[in-house]
């Protein structure tokens, strides 16, 4: 009996020292390894279109070669008063970053969006795409006139 007990104990030790098998259980599993998340650059998913003039009263805008400092100063003042709640120059917020806007949109389109965002959001394909891109955050109509819009357009050239 003593030999049998010793043999049983010895075989139990040999079996327990063998390869461990990990059982996979169904259900919740938590992985605590840190994963690297790539930050995407804030590029709009909306295509660049410099031919689209938008929907509204502005059909033609011609910029002088040099920025009109007086108009740009008036535009900056207006921008800081009403636009900074949703727009920054180099960073997306509620609305798109406005630095380099004339590399993506025509001046007519920009001014029509400033003057008449309601109609633009209903009828213009780029405005509709931007609305979707920015989680249906509509641009409010600030009831600006063409002079205000032109001053803002001039200021946007300085960004």
PDB file of N, CA, C and O in Angstrom, residues 25-79:
ATOM      1  N   UNK A  25     -12.079  30.810 -21.835  1.00  0.00           N
ATOM      2  CA  UNK A  25     -13.479  30.808 -21.416  1.00  0.00           C
ATOM      3  C   UNK A  25     -14.259  31.802 -22.270  1.00  0.00           C
ATOM      4  O   UNK A  25     -13.748  32.844 -22.643  1.00  0.00           O
ATOM      5  N   UNK A  26     -15.482  31.439 -22.544  1.00  0.00           N
ATOM      6  CA  UNK A  26     -16.356  32.354 -23.274  1.00  0.00           C
ATOM      7  C   UNK A  26     -16.788  33.469 -22.332  1.00  0.00           C
ATOM      8  O   UNK A  26     -16.941  33.273 -21.134  1.00  0.00           O
ATOM      9  N   UNK A  27     -16.969  34.641 -22.899  1.00  0.00           N
ATOM     10  CA  UNK A  27     -17.449  35.755 -22.083  1.00  0.00           C
ATOM     11  C   UNK A  27     -16.512  36.942 -22.174  1.00  0.00           C
ATOM     12  O   UNK A  27     -15.734  37.085 -23.100  1.00  0.00           O
ATOM     13  N   UNK A  28     -16.567  37.776 -21.181  1.00  0.00           N
ATOM     14  CA  UNK A  28     -15.832  39.040 -21.155  1.00  0.00           C
ATOM     15  C   UNK A  28     -14.357  38.813 -20.892  1.00  0.00           C
ATOM     16  O   UNK A  28     -13.977  38.045 -20.035  1.00  0.00           O
ATOM     17  N   UNK A  29     -13.523  39.494 -21.663  1.00  0.00           N
ATOM     18  CA  UNK A  29     -12.078  39.419 -21.463  1.00  0.00           C
ATOM     19  C   UNK A  29     -11.528  40.831 -21.513  1.00  0.00           C
ATOM     20  O   UNK A  29     -11.888  41.633 -22.359  1.00  0.00           O
ATOM     21  N   UNK A  30     -10.651  41.152 -20.603  1.00  0.00           N
ATOM     22  CA  UNK A  30     -10.072  42.488 -20.555  1.00  0.00           C
ATOM     23  C   UNK A  30      -8.611  42.425 -20.941  1.00  0.00           C
ATOM     24  O   UNK A  30      -7.859  41.627 -20.406  1.00  0.00           O
ATOM     25  N   UNK A  31      -8.222  43.267 -21.869  1.00  0.00           N
ATOM     26  CA  UNK A  31      -6.844  43.327 -22.312  1.00  0.00           C
ATOM     27  C   UNK A  31      -6.278  44.662 -21.859  1.00  0.00           C
ATOM     28  O   UNK A  31      -6.736  45.715 -22.270  1.00  0.00           O
ATOM     29  N   UNK A  32      -5.261  44.635 -21.027  1.00  0.00           N
ATOM     30  CA  UNK A  32      -4.719  45.873 -20.476  1.00  0.00           C
ATOM     31  C   UNK A  32      -3.494  46.381 -21.217  1.00  0.00           C
ATOM     32  O   UNK A  32      -2.852  47.297 -20.766  1.00  0.00           O
ATOM     33  N   UNK A  33      -3.192  45.802 -22.349  1.00  0.00           N
ATOM     34  CA  UNK A  33      -2.042  46.294 -23.104  1.00  0.00           C
ATOM     35  C   UNK A  33      -2.414  47.615 -23.757  1.00  0.00           C
ATOM     36  O   UNK A  33      -3.509  47.780 -24.272  1.00  0.00           O
ATOM     37  N   UNK A  34      -1.493  48.539 -23.728  1.00  0.00           N
ATOM     38  CA  UNK A  34      -1.733  49.866 -24.270  1.00  0.00           C
ATOM     39  C   UNK A  34      -1.600  49.817 -25.791  1.00  0.00           C
ATOM     40  O   UNK A  34      -0.631  49.306 -26.320  1.00  0.00           O
ATOM     41  N   UNK A  35      -2.593  50.348 -26.458  1.00  0.00           N
ATOM     42  CA  UNK A  35      -2.580  50.367 -27.913  1.00  0.00           C
ATOM     43  C   UNK A  35      -2.269  51.781 -28.375  1.00  0.00           C
ATOM     44  O   UNK A  35      -2.756  52.749 -27.820  1.00  0.00           O
ATOM     45  N   UNK A  36      -1.474  51.878 -29.424  1.00  0.00           N
ATOM     46  CA  UNK A  36      -1.136  53.177 -29.983  1.00  0.00           C
ATOM     47  C   UNK A  36      -2.258  53.604 -30.915  1.00  0.00           C
ATOM     48  O   UNK A  36      -2.630  52.886 -31.833  1.00  0.00           O
ATOM     49  N   UNK A  37      -2.799  54.777 -30.655  1.00  0.00           N
ATOM     50  CA  UNK A  37      -3.870  55.305 -31.480  1.00  0.00           C
ATOM     51  C   UNK A  37      -3.287  56.423 -32.328  1.00  0.00           C
ATOM     52  O   UNK A  37      -2.730  57.377 -31.816  1.00  0.00           O
ATOM     53  N   UNK A  38      -3.428  56.271 -33.627  1.00  0.00           N
ATOM     54  CA  UNK A  38      -2.923  57.297 -34.531  1.00  0.00           C
ATOM     55  C   UNK A  38      -3.922  58.435 -34.597  1.00  0.00           C
ATOM     56  O   UNK A  38      -5.108  58.207 -34.803  1.00  0.00           O
ATOM     57  N   UNK A  39      -3.421  59.651 -34.421  1.00  0.00           N
ATOM     58  CA  UNK A  39      -4.275  60.825 -34.566  1.00  0.00           C
ATOM     59  C   UNK A  39      -4.313  61.204 -36.031  1.00  0.00           C
ATOM     60  O   UNK A  39      -3.290  61.363 -36.667  1.00  0.00           O
ATOM     61  N   UNK A  40      -5.515  61.355 -36.530  1.00  0.00           N
ATOM     62  CA  UNK A  40      -5.661  61.777 -37.910  1.00  0.00           C
ATOM     63  C   UNK A  40      -5.591  63.289 -37.967  1.00  0.00           C
ATOM     64  O   UNK A  40      -6.039  63.971 -37.059  1.00  0.00           O
ATOM     65  N   UNK A  41      -5.051  63.788 -39.049  1.00  0.00           N
ATOM     66  CA  UNK A  41      -5.020  65.234 -39.203  1.00  0.00           C
ATOM     67  C   UNK A  41      -6.426  65.717 -39.482  1.00  0.00           C
ATOM     68  O   UNK A  41      -7.262  64.990 -40.012  1.00  0.00           O
ATOM     69  N   UNK A  42      -6.657  66.933 -39.116  1.00  0.00           N
ATOM     70  CA  UNK A  42      -8.001  67.482 -39.243  1.00  0.00           C
ATOM     71  C   UNK A  42      -8.268  67.935 -40.672  1.00  0.00           C
ATOM     72  O   UNK A  42      -8.393  69.110 -40.958  1.00  0.00           O
ATOM     73  N   UNK A  43      -8.362  67.005 -41.559  1.00  0.00           N
ATOM     74  CA  UNK A  43      -8.686  67.320 -42.938  1.00  0.00           C
ATOM     75  C   UNK A  43     -10.159  67.095 -43.155  1.00  0.00           C
ATOM     76  O   UNK A  43     -10.734  66.119 -42.686  1.00  0.00           O
ATOM     77  N   UNK A  44     -10.757  67.992 -43.862  1.00  0.00           N
ATOM     78  CA  UNK A  44     -12.167  67.830 -44.161  1.00  0.00           C
ATOM     79  C   UNK A  44     -12.346  66.685 -45.143  1.00  0.00           C
ATOM     80  O   UNK A  44     -11.531  66.487 -46.025  1.00  0.00           O
ATOM     81  N   UNK A  45     -13.422  65.955 -45.014  1.00  0.00           N
ATOM     82  CA  UNK A  45     -13.742  64.915 -45.960  1.00  0.00           C
ATOM     83  C   UNK A  45     -14.497  65.488 -47.145  1.00  0.00           C
ATOM     84  O   UNK A  45     -14.971  64.765 -47.997  1.00  0.00           O
ATOM     85  N   UNK A  46     -14.615  66.803 -47.191  1.00  0.00           N
ATOM     86  CA  UNK A  46     -15.349  67.485 -48.246  1.00  0.00           C
ATOM     87  C   UNK A  46     -14.368  67.849 -49.356  1.00  0.00           C
ATOM     88  O   UNK A  46     -13.286  68.360 -49.078  1.00  0.00           O
ATOM     89  N   UNK A  47     -14.720  67.599 -50.601  1.00  0.00           N
ATOM     90  CA  UNK A  47     -13.776  67.874 -51.685  1.00  0.00           C
ATOM     91  C   UNK A  47     -13.498  69.362 -51.868  1.00  0.00           C
ATOM     92  O   UNK A  47     -14.322  70.208 -51.549  1.00  0.00           O
ATOM     93  N   UNK A  48     -12.329  69.644 -52.391  1.00  0.00           N
ATOM     94  CA  UNK A  48     -11.952  71.011 -52.750  1.00  0.00           C
ATOM     95  C   UNK A  48     -12.671  71.366 -54.046  1.00  0.00           C
ATOM     96  O   UNK A  48     -12.687  70.576 -54.987  1.00  0.00           O
ATOM     97  N   UNK A  49     -13.289  72.546 -54.082  1.00  0.00           N
ATOM     98  CA  UNK A  49     -13.979  72.976 -55.292  1.00  0.00           C
ATOM     99  C   UNK A  49     -13.879  74.489 -55.405  1.00  0.00           C
ATOM    100  O   UNK A  49     -14.595  75.223 -54.728  1.00  0.00           O
ATOM    101  N   UNK A  50     -12.978  74.949 -56.247  1.00  0.00           N
ATOM    102  CA  UNK A  50     -12.772  76.381 -56.419  1.00  0.00           C
ATOM    103  C   UNK A  50     -13.668  76.979 -57.501  1.00  0.00           C
ATOM    104  O   UNK A  50     -13.694  78.195 -57.683  1.00  0.00           O
ATOM    105  N   UNK A  51     -14.411  76.144 -58.218  1.00  0.00           N
ATOM    106  CA  UNK A  51     -15.307  76.636 -59.264  1.00  0.00           C
ATOM    107  C   UNK A  51     -16.706  76.923 -58.751  1.00  0.00           C
ATOM    108  O   UNK A  51     -17.441  77.699 -59.362  1.00  0.00           O
ATOM    109  N   UNK A  52     -17.089  76.319 -57.641  1.00  0.00           N
ATOM    110  CA  UNK A  52     -18.417  76.514 -57.074  1.00  0.00           C
ATOM    111  C   UNK A  52     -18.498  77.901 -56.452  1.00  0.00           C
ATOM    112  O   UNK A  52     -17.729  78.240 -55.565  1.00  0.00           O
ATOM    113  N   UNK A  53     -19.436  78.717 -56.904  1.00  0.00           N
ATOM    114  CA  UNK A  53     -19.606  80.068 -56.380  1.00  0.00           C
ATOM    115  C   UNK A  53     -20.682  80.136 -55.298  1.00  0.00           C
ATOM    116  O   UNK A  53     -20.907  81.172 -54.707  1.00  0.00           O
ATOM    117  N   UNK A  54     -21.347  79.016 -55.033  1.00  0.00           N
ATOM    118  CA  UNK A  54     -22.363  78.990 -54.002  1.00  0.00           C
ATOM    119  C   UNK A  54     -23.691  79.532 -54.479  1.00  0.00           C
ATOM    120  O   UNK A  54     -23.877  79.838 -55.653  1.00  0.00           O
ATOM    121  N   UNK A  55     -24.612  79.679 -53.530  1.00  0.00           N
ATOM    122  CA  UNK A  55     -25.955  80.152 -53.819  1.00  0.00           C
ATOM    123  C   UNK A  55     -26.146  81.464 -53.075  1.00  0.00           C
ATOM    124  O   UNK A  55     -26.049  81.505 -51.851  1.00  0.00           O
ATOM    125  N   UNK A  56     -26.390  82.529 -53.799  1.00  0.00           N
ATOM    126  CA  UNK A  56     -26.584  83.818 -53.151  1.00  0.00           C
ATOM    127  C   UNK A  56     -26.276  84.972 -54.087  1.00  0.00           C
ATOM    128  O   UNK A  56     -26.032  84.782 -55.278  1.00  0.00           O
ATOM    129  N   UNK A  57     -26.238  86.167 -53.531  1.00  0.00           N
ATOM    130  CA  UNK A  57     -26.100  87.371 -54.357  1.00  0.00           C
ATOM    131  C   UNK A  57     -24.696  87.608 -54.910  1.00  0.00           C
ATOM    132  O   UNK A  57     -24.528  88.352 -55.865  1.00  0.00           O
ATOM    133  N   UNK A  58     -23.676  86.984 -54.336  1.00  0.00           N
ATOM    134  CA  UNK A  58     -22.304  87.235 -54.768  1.00  0.00           C
ATOM    135  C   UNK A  58     -21.977  86.330 -55.953  1.00  0.00           C
ATOM    136  O   UNK A  58     -21.977  85.107 -55.833  1.00  0.00           O
ATOM    137  N   UNK A  59     -21.709  86.945 -57.103  1.00  0.00           N
ATOM    138  CA  UNK A  59     -21.402  86.164 -58.303  1.00  0.00           C
ATOM    139  C   UNK A  59     -19.967  86.364 -58.760  1.00  0.00           C
ATOM    140  O   UNK A  59     -19.450  85.556 -59.517  1.00  0.00           O
ATOM    141  N   UNK A  60     -19.330  87.451 -58.304  1.00  0.00           N
ATOM    142  CA  UNK A  60     -17.959  87.706 -58.727  1.00  0.00           C
ATOM    143  C   UNK A  60     -17.229  88.522 -57.658  1.00  0.00           C
ATOM    144  O   UNK A  60     -17.729  89.543 -57.212  1.00  0.00           O
ATOM    145  N   UNK A  61     -16.057  88.036 -57.263  1.00  0.00           N
ATOM    146  CA  UNK A  61     -15.203  88.748 -56.320  1.00  0.00           C
ATOM    147  C   UNK A  61     -13.793  88.723 -56.884  1.00  0.00           C
ATOM    148  O   UNK A  61     -13.298  87.672 -57.280  1.00  0.00           O
ATOM    149  N   UNK A  62     -13.173  89.881 -56.909  1.00  0.00           N
ATOM    150  CA  UNK A  62     -11.795  89.970 -57.364  1.00  0.00           C
ATOM    151  C   UNK A  62     -10.963  90.574 -56.249  1.00  0.00           C
ATOM    152  O   UNK A  62     -11.247  91.688 -55.797  1.00  0.00           O
ATOM    153  N   UNK A  63      -9.984  89.830 -55.793  1.00  0.00           N
ATOM    154  CA  UNK A  63      -9.078  90.337 -54.764  1.00  0.00           C
ATOM    155  C   UNK A  63      -7.937  91.088 -55.422  1.00  0.00           C
ATOM    156  O   UNK A  63      -7.419  90.663 -56.454  1.00  0.00           O
ATOM    157  N   UNK A  64      -7.538  92.214 -54.803  1.00  0.00           N
ATOM    158  CA  UNK A  64      -6.322  92.894 -55.233  1.00  0.00           C
ATOM    159  C   UNK A  64      -5.147  92.008 -54.862  1.00  0.00           C
ATOM    160  O   UNK A  64      -5.268  91.116 -54.013  1.00  0.00           O
ATOM    161  N   UNK A  65      -4.008  92.259 -55.483  1.00  0.00           N
ATOM    162  CA  UNK A  65      -2.830  91.446 -55.175  1.00  0.00           C
ATOM    163  C   UNK A  65      -2.427  91.595 -53.714  1.00  0.00           C
ATOM    164  O   UNK A  65      -2.118  90.618 -53.041  1.00  0.00           O
ATOM    165  N   UNK A  66      -2.452  92.822 -53.213  1.00  0.00           N
ATOM    166  CA  UNK A  66      -2.118  93.079 -51.809  1.00  0.00           C
ATOM    167  C   UNK A  66      -3.400  93.115 -50.986  1.00  0.00           C
ATOM    168  O   UNK A  66      -4.464  93.532 -51.468  1.00  0.00           O
ATOM    169  N   UNK A  67      -3.293  92.683 -49.747  1.00  0.00           N
ATOM    170  CA  UNK A  67      -4.432  92.700 -48.837  1.00  0.00           C
ATOM    171  C   UNK A  67      -4.751  94.143 -48.468  1.00  0.00           C
ATOM    172  O   UNK A  67      -3.867  94.930 -48.138  1.00  0.00           O
ATOM    173  N   UNK A  68      -6.028  94.499 -48.523  1.00  0.00           N
ATOM    174  CA  UNK A  68      -6.479  95.826 -48.110  1.00  0.00           C
ATOM    175  C   UNK A  68      -6.516  95.827 -46.585  1.00  0.00           C
ATOM    176  O   UNK A  68      -7.400  95.218 -45.968  1.00  0.00           O
ATOM    177  N   UNK A  69      -5.554  96.492 -45.976  1.00  0.00           N
ATOM    178  CA  UNK A  69      -5.389  96.463 -44.519  1.00  0.00           C
ATOM    179  C   UNK A  69      -6.591  97.043 -43.777  1.00  0.00           C
ATOM    180  O   UNK A  69      -6.953  96.564 -42.710  1.00  0.00           O
ATOM    181  N   UNK A  70      -7.196  98.076 -44.334  1.00  0.00           N
ATOM    182  CA  UNK A  70      -8.350  98.704 -43.687  1.00  0.00           C
ATOM    183  C   UNK A  70      -9.539  97.738 -43.639  1.00  0.00           C
ATOM    184  O   UNK A  70     -10.184  97.575 -42.606  1.00  0.00           O
ATOM    185  N   UNK A  71      -9.801  97.101 -44.776  1.00  0.00           N
ATOM    186  CA  UNK A  71     -10.897  96.124 -44.827  1.00  0.00           C
ATOM    187  C   UNK A  71     -10.588  94.918 -43.940  1.00  0.00           C
ATOM    188  O   UNK A  71     -11.479  94.414 -43.247  1.00  0.00           O
ATOM    189  N   UNK A  72      -9.343  94.468 -43.956  1.00  0.00           N
ATOM    190  CA  UNK A  72      -8.951  93.317 -43.146  1.00  0.00           C
ATOM    191  C   UNK A  72      -9.107  93.618 -41.658  1.00  0.00           C
ATOM    192  O   UNK A  72      -9.533  92.760 -40.884  1.00  0.00           O
ATOM    193  N   UNK A  73      -8.791  94.848 -41.246  1.00  0.00           N
ATOM    194  CA  UNK A  73      -8.934  95.234 -39.836  1.00  0.00           C
ATOM    195  C   UNK A  73     -10.409  95.228 -39.430  1.00  0.00           C
ATOM    196  O   UNK A  73     -10.766  94.743 -38.343  1.00  0.00           O
ATOM    197  N   UNK A  74     -11.262  95.755 -40.309  1.00  0.00           N
ATOM    198  CA  UNK A  74     -12.704  95.731 -40.031  1.00  0.00           C
ATOM    199  C   UNK A  74     -13.211  94.290 -40.000  1.00  0.00           C
ATOM    200  O   UNK A  74     -14.045  93.922 -39.153  1.00  0.00           O
ATOM    201  N   UNK A  75     -12.705  93.465 -40.907  1.00  0.00           N
ATOM    202  CA  UNK A  75     -13.092  92.056 -40.936  1.00  0.00           C
ATOM    203  C   UNK A  75     -12.633  91.305 -39.702  1.00  0.00           C
ATOM    204  O   UNK A  75     -13.352  90.468 -39.156  1.00  0.00           O
ATOM    205  N   UNK A  76     -11.423  91.616 -39.228  1.00  0.00           N
ATOM    206  CA  UNK A  76     -10.902  90.974 -38.020  1.00  0.00           C
ATOM    207  C   UNK A  76     -11.773  91.308 -36.818  1.00  0.00           C
ATOM    208  O   UNK A  76     -12.095  90.442 -35.993  1.00  0.00           O
ATOM    209  N   UNK A  77     -12.160  92.568 -36.732  1.00  0.00           N
ATOM    210  CA  UNK A  77     -13.030  93.003 -35.619  1.00  0.00           C
ATOM    211  C   UNK A  77     -14.352  92.245 -35.647  1.00  0.00           C
ATOM    212  O   UNK A  77     -14.829  91.754 -34.625  1.00  0.00           O
ATOM    213  N   UNK A  78     -14.949  92.131 -36.821  1.00  0.00           N
ATOM    214  CA  UNK A  78     -16.227  91.412 -36.974  1.00  0.00           C
ATOM    215  C   UNK A  78     -16.034  89.925 -36.680  1.00  0.00           C
ATOM    216  O   UNK A  78     -16.849  89.305 -35.999  1.00  0.00           O
ATOM    217  N   UNK A  79     -14.930  89.357 -37.168  1.00  0.00           N
ATOM    218  CA  UNK A  79     -14.627  87.941 -36.941  1.00  0.00           C
ATOM    219  C   UNK A  79     -14.525  87.650 -35.447  1.00  0.00           C
ATOM    220  O   UNK A  79     -15.103  86.690 -34.947  1.00  0.00           O
TER     221      UNK A  79
END
